[in-house]
mmCIF file of C-alpha atoms in Angstrom:
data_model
loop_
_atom_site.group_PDB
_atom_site.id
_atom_site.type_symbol
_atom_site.label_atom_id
_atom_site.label_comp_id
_atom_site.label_asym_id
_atom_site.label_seq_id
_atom_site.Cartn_x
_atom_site.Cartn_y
_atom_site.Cartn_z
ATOM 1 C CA UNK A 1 -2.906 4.191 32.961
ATOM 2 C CA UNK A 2 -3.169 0.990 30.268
ATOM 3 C CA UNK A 3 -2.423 -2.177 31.376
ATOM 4 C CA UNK A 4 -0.449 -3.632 28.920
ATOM 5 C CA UNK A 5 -0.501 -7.511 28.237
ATOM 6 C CA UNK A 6 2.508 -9.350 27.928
ATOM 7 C CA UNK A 7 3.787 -10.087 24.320
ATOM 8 C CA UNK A 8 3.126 -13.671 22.773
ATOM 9 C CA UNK A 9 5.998 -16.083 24.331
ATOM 10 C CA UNK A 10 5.961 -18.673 20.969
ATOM 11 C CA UNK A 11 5.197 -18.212 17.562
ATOM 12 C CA UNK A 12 4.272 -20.653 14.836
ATOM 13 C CA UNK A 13 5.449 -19.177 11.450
ATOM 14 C CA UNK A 14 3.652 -20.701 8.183
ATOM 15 C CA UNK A 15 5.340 -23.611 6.403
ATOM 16 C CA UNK A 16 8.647 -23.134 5.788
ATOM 17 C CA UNK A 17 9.703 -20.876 8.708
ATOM 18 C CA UNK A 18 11.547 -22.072 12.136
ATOM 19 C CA UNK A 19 11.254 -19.665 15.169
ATOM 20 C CA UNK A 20 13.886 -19.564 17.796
ATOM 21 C CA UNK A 21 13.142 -17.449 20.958
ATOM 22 C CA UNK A 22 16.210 -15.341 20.895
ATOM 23 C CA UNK A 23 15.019 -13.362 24.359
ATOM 24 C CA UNK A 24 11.508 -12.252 25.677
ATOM 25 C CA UNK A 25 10.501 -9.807 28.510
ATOM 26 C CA UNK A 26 6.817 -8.667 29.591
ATOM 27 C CA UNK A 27 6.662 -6.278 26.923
ATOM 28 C CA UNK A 28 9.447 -7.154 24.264
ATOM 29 C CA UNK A 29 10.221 -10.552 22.600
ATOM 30 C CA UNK A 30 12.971 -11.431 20.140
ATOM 31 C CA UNK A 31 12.883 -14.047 17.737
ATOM 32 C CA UNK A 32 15.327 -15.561 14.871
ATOM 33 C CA UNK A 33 13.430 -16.556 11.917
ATOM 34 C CA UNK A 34 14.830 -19.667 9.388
ATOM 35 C CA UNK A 35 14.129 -20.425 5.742
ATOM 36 C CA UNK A 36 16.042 -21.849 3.299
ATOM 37 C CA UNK A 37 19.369 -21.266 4.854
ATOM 38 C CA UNK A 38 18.675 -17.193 5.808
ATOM 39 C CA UNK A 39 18.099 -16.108 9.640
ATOM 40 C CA UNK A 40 16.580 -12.894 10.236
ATOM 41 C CA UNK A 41 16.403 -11.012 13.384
ATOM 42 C CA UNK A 42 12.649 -9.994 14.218
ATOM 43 C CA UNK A 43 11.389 -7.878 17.867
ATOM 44 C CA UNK A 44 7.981 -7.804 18.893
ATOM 45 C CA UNK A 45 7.224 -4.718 20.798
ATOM 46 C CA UNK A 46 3.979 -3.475 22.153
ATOM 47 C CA UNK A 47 3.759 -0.181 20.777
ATOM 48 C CA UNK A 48 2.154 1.587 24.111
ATOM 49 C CA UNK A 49 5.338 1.273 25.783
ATOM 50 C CA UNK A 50 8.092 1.507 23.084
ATOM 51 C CA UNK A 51 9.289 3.483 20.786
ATOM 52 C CA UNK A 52 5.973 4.158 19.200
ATOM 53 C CA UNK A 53 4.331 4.971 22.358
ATOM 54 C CA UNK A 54 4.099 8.598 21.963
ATOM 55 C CA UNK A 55 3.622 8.588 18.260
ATOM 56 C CA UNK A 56 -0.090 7.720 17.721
ATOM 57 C CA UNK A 57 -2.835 6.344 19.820
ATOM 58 C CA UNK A 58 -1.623 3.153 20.365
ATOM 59 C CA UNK A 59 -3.783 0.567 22.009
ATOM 60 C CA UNK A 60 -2.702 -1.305 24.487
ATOM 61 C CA UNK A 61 -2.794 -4.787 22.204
ATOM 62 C CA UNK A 62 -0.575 -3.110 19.691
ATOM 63 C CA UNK A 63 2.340 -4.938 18.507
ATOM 64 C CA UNK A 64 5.326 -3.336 16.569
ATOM 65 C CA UNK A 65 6.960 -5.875 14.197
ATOM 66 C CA UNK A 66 11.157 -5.033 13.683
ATOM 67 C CA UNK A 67 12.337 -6.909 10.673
ATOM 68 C CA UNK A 68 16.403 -7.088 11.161
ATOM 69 C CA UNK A 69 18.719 -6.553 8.573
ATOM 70 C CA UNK A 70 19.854 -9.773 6.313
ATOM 71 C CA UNK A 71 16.247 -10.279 5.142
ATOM 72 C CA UNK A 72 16.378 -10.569 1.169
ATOM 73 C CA UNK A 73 13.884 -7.694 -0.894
ATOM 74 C CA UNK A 74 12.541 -10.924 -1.972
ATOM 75 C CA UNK A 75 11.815 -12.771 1.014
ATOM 76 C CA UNK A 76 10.349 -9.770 2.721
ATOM 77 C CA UNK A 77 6.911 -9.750 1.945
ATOM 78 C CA UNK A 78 6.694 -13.868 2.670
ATOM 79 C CA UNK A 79 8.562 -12.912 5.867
ATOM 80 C CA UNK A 80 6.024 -10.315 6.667
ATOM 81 C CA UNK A 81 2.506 -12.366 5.546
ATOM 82 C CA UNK A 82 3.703 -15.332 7.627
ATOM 83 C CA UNK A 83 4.835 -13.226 10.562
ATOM 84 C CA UNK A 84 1.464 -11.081 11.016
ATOM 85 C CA UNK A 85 -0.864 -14.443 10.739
ATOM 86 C CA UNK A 86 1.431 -15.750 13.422
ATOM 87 C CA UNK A 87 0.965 -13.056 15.797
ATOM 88 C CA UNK A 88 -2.357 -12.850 15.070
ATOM 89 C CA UNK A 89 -2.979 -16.787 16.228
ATOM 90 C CA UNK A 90 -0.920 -15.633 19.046
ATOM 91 C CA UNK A 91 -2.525 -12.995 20.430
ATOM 92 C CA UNK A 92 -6.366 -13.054 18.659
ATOM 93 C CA UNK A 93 -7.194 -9.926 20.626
ATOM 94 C CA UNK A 94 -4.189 -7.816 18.870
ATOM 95 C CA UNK A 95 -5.728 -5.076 17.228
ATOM 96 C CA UNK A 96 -2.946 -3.843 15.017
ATOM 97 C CA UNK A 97 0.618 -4.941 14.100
ATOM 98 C CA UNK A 98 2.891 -2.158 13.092
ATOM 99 C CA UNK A 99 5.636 -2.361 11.190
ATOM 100 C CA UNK A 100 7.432 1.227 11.027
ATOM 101 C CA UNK A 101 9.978 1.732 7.629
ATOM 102 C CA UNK A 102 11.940 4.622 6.879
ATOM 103 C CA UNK A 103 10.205 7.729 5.391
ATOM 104 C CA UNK A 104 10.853 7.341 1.329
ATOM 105 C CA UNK A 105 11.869 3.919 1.752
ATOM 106 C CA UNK A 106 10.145 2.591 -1.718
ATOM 107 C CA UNK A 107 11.130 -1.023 -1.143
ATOM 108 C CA UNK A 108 9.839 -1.587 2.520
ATOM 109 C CA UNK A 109 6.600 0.191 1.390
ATOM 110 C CA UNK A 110 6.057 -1.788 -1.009
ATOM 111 C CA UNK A 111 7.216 -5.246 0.538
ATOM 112 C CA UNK A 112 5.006 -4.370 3.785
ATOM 113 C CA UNK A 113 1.902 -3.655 1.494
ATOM 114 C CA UNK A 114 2.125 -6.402 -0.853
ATOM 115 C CA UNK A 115 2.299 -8.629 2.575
ATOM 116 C CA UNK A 116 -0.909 -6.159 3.636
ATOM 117 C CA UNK A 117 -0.034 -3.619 4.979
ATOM 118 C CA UNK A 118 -1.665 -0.663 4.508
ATOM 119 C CA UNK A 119 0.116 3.037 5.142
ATOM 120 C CA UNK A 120 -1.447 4.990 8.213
ATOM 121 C CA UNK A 121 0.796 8.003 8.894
ATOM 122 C CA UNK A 122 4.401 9.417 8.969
ATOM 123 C CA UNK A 123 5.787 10.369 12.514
ATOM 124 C CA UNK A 124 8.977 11.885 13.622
ATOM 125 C CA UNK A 125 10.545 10.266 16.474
ATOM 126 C CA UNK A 126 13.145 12.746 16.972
ATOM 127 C CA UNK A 127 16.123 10.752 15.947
ATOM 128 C CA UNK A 128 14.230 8.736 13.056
ATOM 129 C CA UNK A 129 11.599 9.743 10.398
ATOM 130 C CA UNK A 130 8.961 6.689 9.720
ATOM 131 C CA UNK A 131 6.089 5.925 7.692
ATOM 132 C CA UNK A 132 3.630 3.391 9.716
ATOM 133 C CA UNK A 133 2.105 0.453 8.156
ATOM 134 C CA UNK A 134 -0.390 -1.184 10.262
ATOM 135 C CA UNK A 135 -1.989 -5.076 9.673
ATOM 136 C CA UNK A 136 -5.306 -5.081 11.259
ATOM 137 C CA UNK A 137 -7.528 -8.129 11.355
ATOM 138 C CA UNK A 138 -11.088 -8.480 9.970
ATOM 139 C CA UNK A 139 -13.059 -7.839 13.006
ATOM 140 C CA UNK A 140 -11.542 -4.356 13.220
ATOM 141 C CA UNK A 141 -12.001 -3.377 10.001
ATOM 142 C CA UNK A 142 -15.512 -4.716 9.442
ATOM 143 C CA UNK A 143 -17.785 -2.390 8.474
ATOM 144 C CA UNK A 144 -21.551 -2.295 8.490
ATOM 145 C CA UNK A 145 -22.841 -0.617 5.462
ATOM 146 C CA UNK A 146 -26.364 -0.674 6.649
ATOM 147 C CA UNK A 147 -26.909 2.951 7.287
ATOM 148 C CA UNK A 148 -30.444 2.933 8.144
ATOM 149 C CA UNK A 149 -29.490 1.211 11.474
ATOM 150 C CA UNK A 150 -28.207 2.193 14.401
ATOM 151 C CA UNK A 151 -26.007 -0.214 16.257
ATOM 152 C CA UNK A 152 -27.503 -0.878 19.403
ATOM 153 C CA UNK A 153 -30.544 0.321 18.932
#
């Protein structure tokens, strides 16, 4: 069995954003998010033991991001861009932050990848159909073009 590590108590949104704990466990933490006079409701939740657990291979670092409803179409993307960084300075060894949308949900798609995002796979969770977006940061997806040596060797 995974140990999984307990989710980032604090946040520190970019410029412009206020976060409010709004409740945190071991493995779940909510937050209220400010900015020029709209709140949204966002859950961190590490995907090996949510709702996502049985989904894909989820690593034990991976953090589901749960955007409430109130955000703006507008402010999404912001929302999103300043979000990710922030759990990324809060947890450096994160490997992945999900952020799971609706199946045919244009809108979300393209907020999540114009924050970037980048689409992985749809799943069926029995009760919901999602497409999975996934922020990943550099030193995962780093790749050594140098095919004439072997890593290690």
């Amino acid at each position: 069995m995974t140990t999984v590590p307990a989710v980032p108590a604090g946040l520190a949104p970019d410029r412009g954003w206020a976060a409010e704990p709004s409740g945190h466990g071991r493995t779940t933490a909510g937050f209220h998010l400010r900015r020029g006079g709209v709140t949204v409701d966002v859950r961190l939740e590490r995907c090996a033991v949510g709702r996502l657990r049985d989904a894909y291979p989820a690593g034990a670092r991976d953090l589901e991001v749960r955007v409430g409803a109130g955000c703006p179409d507008g402010l999404l993307p912001a929302l999103l861009r300043s979000l990710t960084a922030a759990v990324l300075a809060a947890d450096p060894h994160c490997r992945r932050v999900v952020l799971a949308v609706p199946v045919g949900d244009r809108g979300g798609l393209t907020a999540a990848e114009s924050a970037g995002y980048r689409y992985a796979v749809d799943v069926d969770l029995g009760t919901d159909e999602l497409a999975l977006l996934v922020a990943e940061p550099d030193w995962v997806t780093v790749t050594d073009i140098d095919l004439d040596r072997v890593p290690g060797a």
